[in-house]
Coordinates of C-alpha atoms and ligand atoms in Angstrom, one line a residue:
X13 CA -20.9 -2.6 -7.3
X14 CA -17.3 -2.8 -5.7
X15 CA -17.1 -3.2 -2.1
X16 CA -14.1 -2.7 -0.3
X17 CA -13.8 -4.4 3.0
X18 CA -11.5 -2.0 4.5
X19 CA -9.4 -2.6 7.9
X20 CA -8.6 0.6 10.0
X21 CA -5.4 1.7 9.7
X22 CA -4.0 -0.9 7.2
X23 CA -3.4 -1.2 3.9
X24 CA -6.3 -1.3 2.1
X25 CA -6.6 2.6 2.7
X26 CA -4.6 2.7 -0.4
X27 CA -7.4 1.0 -2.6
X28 CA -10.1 3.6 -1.5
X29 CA -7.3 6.5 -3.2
X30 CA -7.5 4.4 -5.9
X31 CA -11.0 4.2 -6.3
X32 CA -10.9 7.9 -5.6
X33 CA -8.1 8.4 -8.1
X34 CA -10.5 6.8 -11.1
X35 CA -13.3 8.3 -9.6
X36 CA -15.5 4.7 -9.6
X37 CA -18.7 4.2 -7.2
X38 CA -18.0 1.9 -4.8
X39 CA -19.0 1.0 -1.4
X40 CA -16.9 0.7 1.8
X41 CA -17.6 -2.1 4.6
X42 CA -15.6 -1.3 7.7
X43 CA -13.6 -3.7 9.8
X44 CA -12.0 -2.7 13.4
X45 CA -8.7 -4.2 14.3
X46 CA -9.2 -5.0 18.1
X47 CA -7.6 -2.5 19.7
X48 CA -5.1 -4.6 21.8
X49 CA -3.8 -7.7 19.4
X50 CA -4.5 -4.9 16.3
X51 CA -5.6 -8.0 15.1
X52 CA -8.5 -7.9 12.4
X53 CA -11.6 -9.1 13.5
X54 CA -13.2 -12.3 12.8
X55 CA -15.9 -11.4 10.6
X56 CA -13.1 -10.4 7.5
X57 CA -13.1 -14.6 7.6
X58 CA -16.4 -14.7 6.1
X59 CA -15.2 -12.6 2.7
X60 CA -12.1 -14.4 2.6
X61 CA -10.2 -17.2 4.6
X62 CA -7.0 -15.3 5.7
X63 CA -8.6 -12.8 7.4
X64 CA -6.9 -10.3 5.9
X65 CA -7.6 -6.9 4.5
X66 CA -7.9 -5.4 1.3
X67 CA -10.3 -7.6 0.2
X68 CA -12.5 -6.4 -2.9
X69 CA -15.5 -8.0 -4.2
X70 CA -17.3 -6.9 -7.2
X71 CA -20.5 -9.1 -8.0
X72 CA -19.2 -12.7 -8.1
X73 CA -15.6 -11.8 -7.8
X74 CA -13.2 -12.0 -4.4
X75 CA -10.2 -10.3 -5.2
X76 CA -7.3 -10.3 -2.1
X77 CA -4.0 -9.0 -2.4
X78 CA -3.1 -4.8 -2.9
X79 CA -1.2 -5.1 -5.9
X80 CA -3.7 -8.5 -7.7
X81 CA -6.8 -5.4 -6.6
X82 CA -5.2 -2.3 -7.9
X83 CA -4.3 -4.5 -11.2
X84 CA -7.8 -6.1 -11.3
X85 CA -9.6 -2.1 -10.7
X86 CA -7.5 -0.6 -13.4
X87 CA -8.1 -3.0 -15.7
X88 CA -11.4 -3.9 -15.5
X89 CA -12.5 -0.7 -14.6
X90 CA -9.4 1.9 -15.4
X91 CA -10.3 2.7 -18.9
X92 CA -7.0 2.6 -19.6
X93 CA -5.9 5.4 -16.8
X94 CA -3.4 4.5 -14.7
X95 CA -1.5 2.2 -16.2
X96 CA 1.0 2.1 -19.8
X97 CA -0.3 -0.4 -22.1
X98 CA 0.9 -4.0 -21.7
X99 CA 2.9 -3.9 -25.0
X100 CA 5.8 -0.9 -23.7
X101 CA 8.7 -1.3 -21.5
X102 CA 7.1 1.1 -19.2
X103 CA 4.4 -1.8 -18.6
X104 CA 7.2 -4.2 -17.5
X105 CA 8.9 -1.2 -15.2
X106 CA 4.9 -0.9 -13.9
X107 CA 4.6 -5.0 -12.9
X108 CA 8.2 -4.7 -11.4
X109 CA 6.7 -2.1 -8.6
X110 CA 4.0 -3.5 -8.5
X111 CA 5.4 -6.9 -7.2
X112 CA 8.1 -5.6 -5.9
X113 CA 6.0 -3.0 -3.1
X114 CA 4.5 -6.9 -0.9
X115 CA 7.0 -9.0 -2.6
X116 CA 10.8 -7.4 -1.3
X117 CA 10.2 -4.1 0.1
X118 CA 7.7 -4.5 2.9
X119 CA 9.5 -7.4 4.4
X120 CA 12.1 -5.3 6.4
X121 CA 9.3 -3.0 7.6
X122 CA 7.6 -5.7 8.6
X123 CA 10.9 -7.4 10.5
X124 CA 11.2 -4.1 12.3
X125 CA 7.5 -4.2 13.8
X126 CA 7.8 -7.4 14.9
X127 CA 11.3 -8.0 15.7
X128 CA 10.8 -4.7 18.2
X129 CA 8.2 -6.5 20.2
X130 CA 10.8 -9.0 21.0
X131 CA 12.9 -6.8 23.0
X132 CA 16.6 -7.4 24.4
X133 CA 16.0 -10.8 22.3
X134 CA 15.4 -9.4 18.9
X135 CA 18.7 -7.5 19.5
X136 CA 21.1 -9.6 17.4
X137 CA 18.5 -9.5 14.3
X138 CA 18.6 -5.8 14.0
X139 CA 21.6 -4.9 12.2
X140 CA 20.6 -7.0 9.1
X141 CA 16.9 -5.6 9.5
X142 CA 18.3 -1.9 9.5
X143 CA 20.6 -2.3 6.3
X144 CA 17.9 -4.5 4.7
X145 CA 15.9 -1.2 5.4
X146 CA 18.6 1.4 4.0
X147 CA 18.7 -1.1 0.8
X148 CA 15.2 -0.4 -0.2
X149 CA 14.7 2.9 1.0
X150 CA 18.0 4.0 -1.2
X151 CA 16.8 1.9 -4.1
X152 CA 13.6 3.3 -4.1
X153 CA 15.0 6.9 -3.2
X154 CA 17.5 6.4 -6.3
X155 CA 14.8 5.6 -8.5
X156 CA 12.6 8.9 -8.0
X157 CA 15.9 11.5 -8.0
X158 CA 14.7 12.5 -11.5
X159 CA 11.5 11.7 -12.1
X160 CA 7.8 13.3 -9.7
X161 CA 6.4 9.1 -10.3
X162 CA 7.9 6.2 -10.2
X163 CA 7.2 5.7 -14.1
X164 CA 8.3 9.3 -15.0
X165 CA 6.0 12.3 -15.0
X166 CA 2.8 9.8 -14.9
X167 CA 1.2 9.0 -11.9
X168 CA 0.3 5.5 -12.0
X169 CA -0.7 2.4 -9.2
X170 CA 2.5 1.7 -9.3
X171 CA 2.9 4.8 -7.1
X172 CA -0.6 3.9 -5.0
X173 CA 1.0 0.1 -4.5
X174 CA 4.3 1.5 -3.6
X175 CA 3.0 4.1 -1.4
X176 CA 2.7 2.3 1.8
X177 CA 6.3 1.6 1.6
X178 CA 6.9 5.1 1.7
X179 CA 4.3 5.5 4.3
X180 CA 5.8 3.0 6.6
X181 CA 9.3 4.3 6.5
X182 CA 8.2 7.8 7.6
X183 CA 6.2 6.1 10.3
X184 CA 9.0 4.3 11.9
X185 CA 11.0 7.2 11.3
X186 CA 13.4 6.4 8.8
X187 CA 12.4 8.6 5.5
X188 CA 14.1 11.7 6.5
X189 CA 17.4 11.0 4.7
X190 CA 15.8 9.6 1.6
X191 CA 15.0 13.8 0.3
X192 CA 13.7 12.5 -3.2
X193 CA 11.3 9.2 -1.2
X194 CA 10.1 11.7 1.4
X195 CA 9.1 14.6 -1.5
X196 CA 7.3 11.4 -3.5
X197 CA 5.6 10.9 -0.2
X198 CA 4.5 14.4 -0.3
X199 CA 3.9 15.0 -3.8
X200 CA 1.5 11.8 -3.0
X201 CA -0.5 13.3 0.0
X202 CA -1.2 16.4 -1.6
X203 CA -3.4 14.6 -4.7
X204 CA -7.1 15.5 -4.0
X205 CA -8.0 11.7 -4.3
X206 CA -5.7 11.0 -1.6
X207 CA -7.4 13.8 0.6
X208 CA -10.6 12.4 0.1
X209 CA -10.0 9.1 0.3
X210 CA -8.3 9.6 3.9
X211 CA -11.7 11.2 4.7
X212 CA -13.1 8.1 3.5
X213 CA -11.5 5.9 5.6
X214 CA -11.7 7.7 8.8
X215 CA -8.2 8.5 8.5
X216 CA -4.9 6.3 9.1
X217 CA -2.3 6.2 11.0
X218 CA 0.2 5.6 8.5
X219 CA -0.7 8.5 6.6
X220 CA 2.9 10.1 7.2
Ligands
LIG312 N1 0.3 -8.4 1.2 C1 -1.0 -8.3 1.6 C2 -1.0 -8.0 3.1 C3 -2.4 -8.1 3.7 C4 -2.3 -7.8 5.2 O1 -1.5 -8.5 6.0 N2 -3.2 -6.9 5.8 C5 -3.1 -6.6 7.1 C6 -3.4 -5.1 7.3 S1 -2.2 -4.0 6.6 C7 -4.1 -7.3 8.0 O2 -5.2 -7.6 7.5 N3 -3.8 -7.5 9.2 C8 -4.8 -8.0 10.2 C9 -4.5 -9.3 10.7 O3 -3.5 -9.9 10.3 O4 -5.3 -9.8 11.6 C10 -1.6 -7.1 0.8 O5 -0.9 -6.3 0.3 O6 -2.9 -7.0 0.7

């Protein structure tokens, strides 16, 4: 059985859409951040070191990491949905997002949150954070102005790993001039699974 140890409000609501999306039992164990340091709570040690959320396990295996679980469901459990096969250039477009989503594009995001906390102090910081920001968000906006997915007409977990990056733009307020990113968004959202699985999760906040 797969069991998702799911945080509130983070990024593993994107593995319950997947789930959803294929349509695979699994279970969900649920993890409140504490609601002042939004930090996750202690017992998420006891699956897995960091801490951190997604985790997956499925009998003997601990899988951490959005993009290392969304490969691992597909392919172990996809059936071949979901992904191109390994042996086409779309496969090698498919591993770029997939890295890309944690790897470059969520850094800025990140910066933003965290560099805001700082105030008057985190100041000088923000010019690079903001074009940093406009970088991606253009990229990434470029990228869909012809196709619905980010592999053409196929939805694919490229677009569940790339989602939150879309997500997190729109919560901090800076999708609206990205018209093709914010329509992806959209276009995302309104995907039964994705309903569901926000029903699943007890909702989240970064569902915009
Ligand atoms: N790159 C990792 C990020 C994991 C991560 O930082 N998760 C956050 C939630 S979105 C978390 O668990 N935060 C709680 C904490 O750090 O205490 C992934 O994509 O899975």
């Amino acid at each position: 059985m797969i069991v998702l140890h799911h945080l509130n409000d983070s990024r593993s609501q994107r593995i319950i859409w997947l789930l959803e999306e294929l349509g695979l039992p699994y279970e969900i164990r649920r993890y409140q951040r504490d609601p002042t340091t939004r930090f996750a709570p202690p017992e998420l040690k006891q699956i897995h070191p960091l801490g951190k959320s997604p985790v997956l396990t499925d009998g003997p295996t601990t899988v951490i990491e959005s993009g290392a679980i969304i490969d691992y469901v597909i392919r172990r459990h996809g059936g071949g949905r979901l992904q191109p096969s390994p042996d086409t250039a779309a496969y090698d477009e498919y591993v770029q997002w997939m890295h890309y989503a944690e790897g470059s594009a969520m850094l800025p995001l990140i910066l933003n949150f965290y560099v805001a906390r700082l105030g008057e102090a985190g100041a000088p910081l923000f010019p690079r954070i903001e074009a940093e920001i406009a970088n991606h968000l253009g990229y990434l906006d470029h990228a869909l102005a012809t196709r619905a997915y980010l592999l053409g007409d196929a939805f694919s977990g490229a677009d569940v790993q790339m989602s939150f990056v879309g997500e997190m733009a729109g919560f901090y307020g800076k999708r609206s001039p990205y018209a093709n990113l914010d329509a992806w968004v959209r276009r995302l959202h309104a995907r039964p699974a994705y309903q569901r699985a926000l029903e699943n999760g007890s909702g989240s906040r970064f569902a915009c």
